[in-house]
C-alpha cells in the first residue's frame, strides 16, 4: 500500500473505533423524560434479548389493565421520584448506574394503605435492581431478571 492509502485506512479504523467507545446510557435522557405509565408486568422473559423472548404479560383482562395502566411515575434529575397509584400517590428516591445498568428505588412513601394491585406495584418497585430501554420504552427488573415492569410514555 502506498503511504497515503495506509494513512487513510488508519484514519478510518481510528474513527470507527473511537465512535463506538461510549456505550453508556444517558440516564437523565431516559428517566427524566416526562411521565412514565406502566404498560404491564412480564414473566418468563429473556432479559438479555427481550426482542426474542419478551415474556408473558401478567395482566390480560381489560379491567386489570385499566388499573395497572393508571400507575404513573415521574423521575426527577435530583434523584427524587413521584407517582400515582389507584386512589393515591407515592414518593421515593431513585438512582441508576449507566455502566452496569443497575437501578434502585428507596425511601418509598405512600399516601394510602396498600392492598391489591397497588401493593404489588410498590413491592415490584422496591425489588428493582436493573433497567434497560430508552426515552420511549423502559423496563425495570429485579435481581433475577426473569420478570420486569414495562413503562411507556403517557
Short mmCIF file of N, CA and C in Angstrom, two decimals:
data_model
loop_
_atom_site.label_atom_id
_atom_site.label_comp_id
_atom_site.label_asym_id
_atom_site.label_seq_id
_atom_site.Cartn_x
_atom_site.Cartn_y
_atom_site.Cartn_z
N UNK A 1 0.84 -1.18 0.00
CA UNK A 1 0.00 0.00 0.00
C UNK A 1 0.88 1.24 0.00
N UNK A 2 0.36 2.22 -0.62
CA UNK A 2 1.11 3.48 -0.59
C UNK A 2 0.91 4.15 0.76
N UNK A 3 1.76 5.08 1.04
CA UNK A 3 1.71 5.79 2.31
C UNK A 3 0.36 6.51 2.49
N UNK A 4 -0.19 7.11 1.46
CA UNK A 4 -1.47 7.83 1.54
C UNK A 4 -2.61 6.87 1.84
N UNK A 5 -2.64 5.73 1.18
CA UNK A 5 -3.69 4.75 1.42
C UNK A 5 -3.60 4.22 2.85
N UNK A 6 -2.40 3.95 3.34
CA UNK A 6 -2.22 3.50 4.73
C UNK A 6 -2.73 4.55 5.70
N UNK A 7 -2.43 5.81 5.41
CA UNK A 7 -2.86 6.91 6.27
C UNK A 7 -4.39 7.00 6.31
N UNK A 8 -5.03 6.94 5.15
CA UNK A 8 -6.49 7.00 5.09
C UNK A 8 -7.10 5.79 5.80
N UNK A 9 -6.56 4.62 5.56
CA UNK A 9 -7.04 3.40 6.21
C UNK A 9 -6.95 3.54 7.73
N UNK A 10 -5.82 4.04 8.24
CA UNK A 10 -5.62 4.24 9.67
C UNK A 10 -6.65 5.21 10.23
N UNK A 11 -6.91 6.30 9.52
CA UNK A 11 -7.90 7.28 9.97
C UNK A 11 -9.30 6.67 10.04
N UNK A 12 -9.66 5.89 9.06
CA UNK A 12 -10.97 5.25 9.05
C UNK A 12 -11.11 4.29 10.22
N UNK A 13 -10.11 3.46 10.44
CA UNK A 13 -10.15 2.49 11.55
C UNK A 13 -10.23 3.22 12.89
N UNK A 14 -9.43 4.26 13.07
CA UNK A 14 -9.46 5.02 14.32
C UNK A 14 -10.81 5.70 14.53
N UNK A 15 -11.39 6.28 13.51
CA UNK A 15 -12.67 6.97 13.67
C UNK A 15 -13.77 5.98 14.01
N UNK A 16 -13.76 4.81 13.41
CA UNK A 16 -14.76 3.77 13.75
C UNK A 16 -14.57 3.32 15.19
N UNK A 17 -13.35 3.10 15.60
CA UNK A 17 -13.06 2.65 16.96
C UNK A 17 -13.47 3.69 17.99
N UNK A 18 -13.16 4.94 17.72
CA UNK A 18 -13.47 6.00 18.68
C UNK A 18 -14.96 6.29 18.76
N UNK A 19 -15.68 6.16 17.69
CA UNK A 19 -17.12 6.42 17.69
C UNK A 19 -17.87 5.37 18.51
N UNK A 20 -17.37 4.16 18.57
CA UNK A 20 -18.07 3.09 19.26
C UNK A 20 -17.64 2.89 20.70
N UNK A 21 -16.82 3.77 21.24
CA UNK A 21 -16.29 3.55 22.58
C UNK A 21 -17.30 3.75 23.69
N UNK A 22 -18.13 4.75 23.63
CA UNK A 22 -19.01 5.09 24.73
C UNK A 22 -20.36 4.42 24.54
N UNK A 23 -20.58 3.32 25.24
CA UNK A 23 -21.84 2.60 25.15
C UNK A 23 -22.71 2.84 26.38
N UNK A 24 -22.35 3.80 27.22
CA UNK A 24 -23.15 4.10 28.39
C UNK A 24 -24.42 4.84 28.01
N UNK A 25 -25.48 4.59 28.77
CA UNK A 25 -26.74 5.29 28.56
C UNK A 25 -26.65 6.70 29.11
N UNK A 26 -27.46 7.58 28.57
CA UNK A 26 -27.68 8.88 29.18
C UNK A 26 -28.84 8.70 30.13
N UNK A 27 -28.53 8.49 31.40
CA UNK A 27 -29.53 8.14 32.41
C UNK A 27 -30.64 9.19 32.47
N UNK A 28 -30.27 10.47 32.45
CA UNK A 28 -31.28 11.51 32.58
C UNK A 28 -32.16 11.61 31.34
N UNK A 29 -31.60 11.31 30.16
CA UNK A 29 -32.41 11.31 28.95
C UNK A 29 -33.49 10.24 29.04
N UNK A 30 -33.14 9.10 29.62
CA UNK A 30 -34.10 8.01 29.75
C UNK A 30 -35.11 8.31 30.85
N UNK A 31 -34.64 8.51 32.05
CA UNK A 31 -35.56 8.58 33.19
C UNK A 31 -36.26 9.92 33.33
N UNK A 32 -35.54 11.00 33.23
CA UNK A 32 -36.11 12.33 33.46
C UNK A 32 -36.70 12.89 32.16
N UNK A 33 -37.49 12.09 31.50
CA UNK A 33 -38.02 12.49 30.20
C UNK A 33 -39.54 12.61 30.21
N UNK A 34 -40.11 12.85 31.37
CA UNK A 34 -41.56 13.03 31.46
C UNK A 34 -42.23 11.96 32.29
N UNK A 35 -43.51 11.83 32.10
CA UNK A 35 -44.32 10.88 32.87
C UNK A 35 -44.32 9.52 32.21
N UNK A 36 -43.95 8.51 32.99
CA UNK A 36 -43.97 7.12 32.53
C UNK A 36 -45.24 6.45 33.02
N UNK A 37 -45.85 5.63 32.18
CA UNK A 37 -47.05 4.88 32.52
C UNK A 37 -46.71 3.38 32.49
N UNK A 38 -47.21 2.65 33.46
CA UNK A 38 -46.99 1.20 33.46
C UNK A 38 -47.78 0.59 32.31
N UNK A 39 -47.10 -0.21 31.52
CA UNK A 39 -47.74 -0.94 30.42
C UNK A 39 -48.27 -2.27 30.96
N UNK A 40 -47.38 -3.04 31.64
CA UNK A 40 -47.75 -4.34 32.20
C UNK A 40 -46.53 -4.88 32.92
N UNK A 41 -46.71 -6.01 33.58
CA UNK A 41 -45.60 -6.77 34.16
C UNK A 41 -45.43 -8.00 33.27
N UNK A 42 -44.20 -8.47 33.14
CA UNK A 42 -43.94 -9.63 32.29
C UNK A 42 -43.13 -10.67 33.06
N UNK A 43 -43.42 -11.94 32.77
CA UNK A 43 -42.71 -13.05 33.41
C UNK A 43 -42.09 -13.92 32.32
N UNK A 44 -41.20 -14.81 32.74
CA UNK A 44 -40.60 -15.80 31.84
C UNK A 44 -39.99 -15.15 30.60
N UNK A 45 -39.11 -14.17 30.83
CA UNK A 45 -38.51 -13.43 29.72
C UNK A 45 -37.02 -13.76 29.58
N UNK A 46 -36.45 -13.33 28.48
CA UNK A 46 -35.01 -13.37 28.29
C UNK A 46 -34.53 -11.92 28.38
N UNK A 47 -34.13 -11.49 29.56
CA UNK A 47 -33.75 -10.10 29.83
C UNK A 47 -32.69 -9.59 28.86
N UNK A 48 -31.79 -10.47 28.45
CA UNK A 48 -30.72 -10.06 27.56
C UNK A 48 -31.15 -9.97 26.10
N UNK A 49 -32.36 -10.44 25.79
CA UNK A 49 -32.86 -10.36 24.43
C UNK A 49 -34.40 -10.34 24.46
N UNK A 50 -34.96 -9.23 24.92
CA UNK A 50 -36.41 -9.13 25.02
C UNK A 50 -37.09 -9.15 23.64
N UNK A 51 -36.37 -8.77 22.59
CA UNK A 51 -36.94 -8.84 21.25
C UNK A 51 -37.21 -10.29 20.86
N UNK A 52 -36.36 -11.21 21.31
CA UNK A 52 -36.50 -12.63 21.01
C UNK A 52 -37.53 -13.29 21.93
N UNK A 53 -37.45 -12.98 23.22
CA UNK A 53 -38.35 -13.60 24.19
C UNK A 53 -38.80 -12.54 25.20
N UNK A 54 -39.85 -11.77 24.85
CA UNK A 54 -40.28 -10.67 25.71
C UNK A 54 -40.99 -11.11 26.99
N UNK A 55 -41.38 -12.35 27.06
CA UNK A 55 -42.05 -12.84 28.25
C UNK A 55 -43.56 -12.83 28.08
N UNK A 56 -44.23 -13.22 29.16
CA UNK A 56 -45.68 -13.33 29.16
C UNK A 56 -46.27 -12.20 30.00
N UNK A 57 -47.27 -11.49 29.48
CA UNK A 57 -47.89 -10.42 30.27
C UNK A 57 -48.64 -11.01 31.46
N UNK A 58 -48.52 -10.35 32.59
CA UNK A 58 -49.21 -10.81 33.81
C UNK A 58 -50.70 -10.51 33.71
N UNK A 59 -51.05 -9.32 33.26
CA UNK A 59 -52.45 -8.93 33.19
C UNK A 59 -52.93 -8.93 31.74
N UNK A 60 -54.10 -9.55 31.52
CA UNK A 60 -54.62 -9.65 30.16
C UNK A 60 -56.06 -9.17 30.05
N UNK A 61 -56.77 -9.03 31.17
CA UNK A 61 -58.15 -8.58 31.09
C UNK A 61 -58.21 -7.05 31.06
N UNK A 62 -59.24 -6.55 30.45
CA UNK A 62 -59.41 -5.10 30.31
C UNK A 62 -59.46 -4.40 31.67
N UNK A 63 -60.16 -4.98 32.63
CA UNK A 63 -60.28 -4.36 33.96
C UNK A 63 -58.93 -4.30 34.69
N UNK A 64 -58.18 -5.40 34.63
CA UNK A 64 -56.86 -5.41 35.27
C UNK A 64 -55.92 -4.40 34.61
N UNK A 65 -55.93 -4.38 33.27
CA UNK A 65 -55.05 -3.46 32.55
C UNK A 65 -55.43 -2.00 32.81
N UNK A 66 -56.71 -1.74 32.97
CA UNK A 66 -57.14 -0.37 33.26
C UNK A 66 -56.52 0.14 34.55
N UNK A 67 -56.46 -0.71 35.56
CA UNK A 67 -55.87 -0.32 36.85
C UNK A 67 -54.36 -0.16 36.70
N UNK A 68 -53.69 -1.18 36.16
CA UNK A 68 -52.23 -1.16 36.06
C UNK A 68 -51.76 -0.02 35.15
N UNK A 69 -52.47 0.22 34.06
CA UNK A 69 -52.10 1.30 33.15
C UNK A 69 -52.31 2.69 33.74
N UNK A 70 -53.02 2.77 34.85
CA UNK A 70 -53.21 4.07 35.51
C UNK A 70 -52.03 4.44 36.41
N UNK A 71 -51.14 3.48 36.68
CA UNK A 71 -49.97 3.77 37.53
C UNK A 71 -48.96 4.59 36.73
N UNK A 72 -48.51 5.69 37.31
CA UNK A 72 -47.52 6.54 36.63
C UNK A 72 -46.35 6.83 37.55
N UNK A 73 -45.24 7.19 36.91
CA UNK A 73 -44.01 7.54 37.64
C UNK A 73 -43.35 8.71 36.92
N UNK A 74 -42.82 9.65 37.70
CA UNK A 74 -42.01 10.74 37.17
C UNK A 74 -40.68 10.72 37.91
N UNK A 75 -39.57 10.58 37.18
CA UNK A 75 -38.23 10.58 37.75
C UNK A 75 -37.65 11.98 37.59
N UNK A 76 -37.24 12.58 38.69
CA UNK A 76 -36.64 13.92 38.64
C UNK A 76 -35.12 13.78 38.59
N UNK A 77 -34.45 14.79 38.02
CA UNK A 77 -33.00 14.76 37.90
C UNK A 77 -32.28 14.80 39.24
N UNK A 78 -32.96 15.27 40.29
CA UNK A 78 -32.34 15.34 41.61
C UNK A 78 -32.37 14.00 42.35
N UNK A 79 -32.89 12.94 41.69
CA UNK A 79 -32.95 11.62 42.31
C UNK A 79 -34.24 11.34 43.05
N UNK A 80 -35.16 12.29 43.04
CA UNK A 80 -36.46 12.04 43.65
C UNK A 80 -37.41 11.52 42.58
N UNK A 81 -38.47 10.90 43.01
CA UNK A 81 -39.49 10.44 42.08
C UNK A 81 -40.84 10.51 42.75
N UNK A 82 -41.87 10.61 41.94
CA UNK A 82 -43.24 10.62 42.44
C UNK A 82 -44.09 9.82 41.48
N UNK A 83 -45.21 9.37 41.99
CA UNK A 83 -46.07 8.58 41.12
C UNK A 83 -47.49 8.53 41.63
N UNK A 84 -48.33 7.99 40.77
CA UNK A 84 -49.74 7.82 41.10
C UNK A 84 -50.09 6.34 41.04
N UNK A 85 -50.85 5.92 42.03
CA UNK A 85 -51.41 4.58 42.07
C UNK A 85 -52.92 4.75 42.22
N UNK A 86 -53.65 3.66 42.22
CA UNK A 86 -55.10 3.76 42.30
C UNK A 86 -55.52 4.35 43.65
N UNK A 87 -56.08 5.55 43.61
CA UNK A 87 -56.58 6.20 44.82
C UNK A 87 -55.52 6.88 45.67
N UNK A 88 -54.28 6.97 45.18
CA UNK A 88 -53.24 7.59 46.00
C UNK A 88 -52.00 7.96 45.20
N UNK A 89 -51.00 8.40 45.94
CA UNK A 89 -49.72 8.78 45.33
C UNK A 89 -48.58 8.19 46.14
N UNK A 90 -47.36 8.27 45.59
CA UNK A 90 -46.18 7.85 46.33
C UNK A 90 -45.01 8.73 45.93
N UNK A 91 -44.02 8.76 46.80
CA UNK A 91 -42.74 9.41 46.51
C UNK A 91 -41.63 8.45 46.87
N UNK A 92 -40.44 8.69 46.31
CA UNK A 92 -39.31 7.81 46.59
C UNK A 92 -38.03 8.47 46.09
N UNK A 93 -36.92 7.77 46.27
CA UNK A 93 -35.62 8.16 45.73
C UNK A 93 -35.21 7.10 44.71
N UNK A 94 -34.52 7.53 43.65
CA UNK A 94 -34.04 6.59 42.64
C UNK A 94 -32.59 6.88 42.31
N UNK A 95 -31.90 5.85 41.85
CA UNK A 95 -30.54 6.02 41.34
C UNK A 95 -30.28 4.97 40.28
N UNK A 96 -29.46 5.34 39.31
CA UNK A 96 -29.12 4.44 38.21
C UNK A 96 -27.64 4.55 37.91
N UNK A 97 -27.05 3.43 37.51
CA UNK A 97 -25.65 3.39 37.11
C UNK A 97 -25.61 2.97 35.64
N UNK A 98 -25.19 3.89 34.78
CA UNK A 98 -25.18 3.63 33.34
C UNK A 98 -24.19 2.56 32.93
N UNK A 99 -23.14 2.36 33.71
CA UNK A 99 -22.11 1.38 33.34
C UNK A 99 -22.63 -0.05 33.38
N UNK A 100 -23.35 -0.40 34.43
CA UNK A 100 -23.85 -1.77 34.54
C UNK A 100 -25.37 -1.85 34.51
N UNK A 101 -26.01 -0.71 34.26
CA UNK A 101 -27.46 -0.59 34.19
C UNK A 101 -28.16 -1.06 35.46
N UNK A 102 -27.47 -0.87 36.58
CA UNK A 102 -28.12 -1.16 37.85
C UNK A 102 -29.04 -0.01 38.22
N UNK A 103 -30.03 -0.31 39.03
CA UNK A 103 -31.05 0.68 39.35
C UNK A 103 -31.63 0.36 40.73
N UNK A 104 -31.95 1.39 41.48
CA UNK A 104 -32.59 1.14 42.78
C UNK A 104 -33.60 2.23 43.09
N UNK A 105 -34.61 1.83 43.83
CA UNK A 105 -35.64 2.74 44.33
C UNK A 105 -35.70 2.53 45.83
N UNK A 106 -35.56 3.61 46.59
CA UNK A 106 -35.56 3.52 48.05
C UNK A 106 -36.49 4.59 48.63
N UNK A 107 -36.68 4.51 49.93
CA UNK A 107 -37.46 5.50 50.69
C UNK A 107 -38.85 5.74 50.10
N UNK A 108 -39.53 4.67 49.77
CA UNK A 108 -40.88 4.80 49.21
C UNK A 108 -41.87 5.15 50.32
N UNK A 109 -42.63 6.20 50.07
CA UNK A 109 -43.68 6.64 50.99
C UNK A 109 -44.98 6.74 50.20
N UNK A 110 -46.03 6.11 50.71
CA UNK A 110 -47.32 6.14 50.03
C UNK A 110 -48.35 6.89 50.86
N UNK A 111 -49.37 7.43 50.19
CA UNK A 111 -50.37 8.24 50.87
C UNK A 111 -51.60 7.44 51.29
N UNK A 112 -51.66 6.15 50.93
CA UNK A 112 -52.81 5.32 51.28
C UNK A 112 -52.32 3.97 51.79
N UNK A 113 -53.23 3.22 52.38
CA UNK A 113 -52.94 1.86 52.79
C UNK A 113 -52.84 1.00 51.53
N UNK A 114 -51.84 0.16 51.47
CA UNK A 114 -51.61 -0.64 50.27
C UNK A 114 -52.32 -1.98 50.31
N UNK A 115 -52.94 -2.33 49.19
CA UNK A 115 -53.53 -3.65 49.01
C UNK A 115 -53.67 -3.89 47.51
N UNK A 116 -53.93 -5.12 47.14
CA UNK A 116 -54.18 -5.47 45.75
C UNK A 116 -53.07 -5.07 44.79
N UNK A 117 -53.46 -4.50 43.67
CA UNK A 117 -52.51 -4.13 42.62
C UNK A 117 -51.59 -2.99 43.06
N UNK A 118 -52.08 -2.10 43.93
CA UNK A 118 -51.21 -1.04 44.47
C UNK A 118 -50.04 -1.66 45.23
N UNK A 119 -50.34 -2.60 46.10
CA UNK A 119 -49.29 -3.25 46.91
C UNK A 119 -48.32 -4.02 46.01
N UNK A 120 -48.86 -4.69 45.00
CA UNK A 120 -48.00 -5.44 44.08
C UNK A 120 -47.04 -4.50 43.35
N UNK A 121 -47.54 -3.37 42.88
CA UNK A 121 -46.71 -2.42 42.15
C UNK A 121 -45.59 -1.86 43.04
N UNK A 122 -45.94 -1.45 44.24
CA UNK A 122 -44.94 -0.88 45.15
C UNK A 122 -43.90 -1.94 45.52
N UNK A 123 -44.32 -3.18 45.73
CA UNK A 123 -43.38 -4.26 46.03
C UNK A 123 -42.44 -4.49 44.84
N UNK A 124 -42.98 -4.48 43.64
CA UNK A 124 -42.14 -4.65 42.45
C UNK A 124 -41.12 -3.51 42.34
N UNK A 125 -41.55 -2.28 42.62
CA UNK A 125 -40.61 -1.15 42.59
C UNK A 125 -39.49 -1.32 43.61
N UNK A 126 -39.84 -1.76 44.81
CA UNK A 126 -38.83 -1.97 45.85
C UNK A 126 -37.79 -3.01 45.45
N UNK A 127 -38.19 -3.98 44.63
CA UNK A 127 -37.30 -5.08 44.24
C UNK A 127 -36.48 -4.82 42.98
N UNK A 128 -36.70 -3.68 42.32
CA UNK A 128 -35.99 -3.38 41.08
C UNK A 128 -34.48 -3.26 41.33
N UNK A 129 -33.69 -3.88 40.44
CA UNK A 129 -32.22 -3.81 40.52
C UNK A 129 -31.56 -3.44 39.20
N UNK A 130 -32.30 -3.54 38.07
CA UNK A 130 -31.72 -3.27 36.75
C UNK A 130 -32.73 -2.54 35.86
N UNK A 131 -32.19 -1.84 34.89
CA UNK A 131 -33.03 -1.18 33.90
C UNK A 131 -32.48 -1.44 32.50
N UNK A 132 -33.35 -1.25 31.52
CA UNK A 132 -32.94 -1.16 30.12
C UNK A 132 -34.04 -0.42 29.38
N UNK A 133 -33.69 0.07 28.20
CA UNK A 133 -34.66 0.80 27.41
C UNK A 133 -34.11 2.13 26.95
N UNK A 134 -35.04 3.00 26.59
CA UNK A 134 -34.67 4.32 26.11
C UNK A 134 -35.73 5.32 26.56
N UNK A 135 -35.75 6.50 25.97
CA UNK A 135 -36.68 7.53 26.43
C UNK A 135 -38.12 7.30 25.95
N UNK A 136 -38.39 6.18 25.28
CA UNK A 136 -39.75 5.86 24.84
C UNK A 136 -40.35 4.67 25.58
N UNK A 137 -39.54 3.64 25.77
CA UNK A 137 -39.98 2.42 26.45
C UNK A 137 -38.86 1.98 27.38
N UNK A 138 -39.24 1.60 28.59
CA UNK A 138 -38.24 1.24 29.60
C UNK A 138 -38.73 0.02 30.36
N UNK A 139 -37.77 -0.83 30.77
CA UNK A 139 -38.07 -1.99 31.60
C UNK A 139 -37.23 -1.92 32.87
N UNK A 140 -37.85 -2.30 33.98
CA UNK A 140 -37.17 -2.39 35.27
C UNK A 140 -37.33 -3.82 35.77
N UNK A 141 -36.21 -4.43 36.18
CA UNK A 141 -36.23 -5.85 36.57
C UNK A 141 -35.62 -6.06 37.96
N UNK A 142 -36.05 -7.12 38.65
CA UNK A 142 -35.42 -7.49 39.93
C UNK A 142 -34.09 -8.21 39.68
N UNK A 143 -33.46 -8.61 40.73
CA UNK A 143 -32.14 -9.24 40.67
C UNK A 143 -32.08 -10.42 39.70
N UNK A 144 -33.08 -11.28 39.71
CA UNK A 144 -33.01 -12.49 38.88
C UNK A 144 -33.29 -12.24 37.39
N UNK A 145 -33.80 -11.07 37.04
CA UNK A 145 -34.05 -10.67 35.65
C UNK A 145 -34.96 -11.64 34.89
N UNK A 146 -35.85 -12.32 35.58
CA UNK A 146 -36.79 -13.22 34.90
C UNK A 146 -38.16 -12.57 34.74
N UNK A 147 -38.36 -11.43 35.39
CA UNK A 147 -39.59 -10.65 35.29
C UNK A 147 -39.20 -9.19 35.12
N UNK A 148 -40.16 -8.38 34.71
CA UNK A 148 -39.89 -6.95 34.63
C UNK A 148 -41.19 -6.17 34.57
N UNK A 149 -41.09 -4.88 34.88
CA UNK A 149 -42.18 -3.92 34.70
C UNK A 149 -41.84 -3.16 33.42
N UNK A 150 -42.79 -3.03 32.53
CA UNK A 150 -42.54 -2.23 31.34
C UNK A 150 -43.32 -0.92 31.45
N UNK A 151 -42.62 0.16 31.12
CA UNK A 151 -43.19 1.51 31.13
C UNK A 151 -43.13 2.11 29.73
N UNK A 152 -44.11 2.93 29.42
CA UNK A 152 -44.12 3.72 28.19
C UNK A 152 -44.48 5.14 28.59
N UNK A 153 -44.20 6.08 27.69
CA UNK A 153 -44.60 7.45 27.98
C UNK A 153 -46.09 7.59 27.82
N UNK A 154 -46.64 8.38 28.67
CA UNK A 154 -48.08 8.64 28.71
C UNK A 154 -48.57 9.26 27.46
#
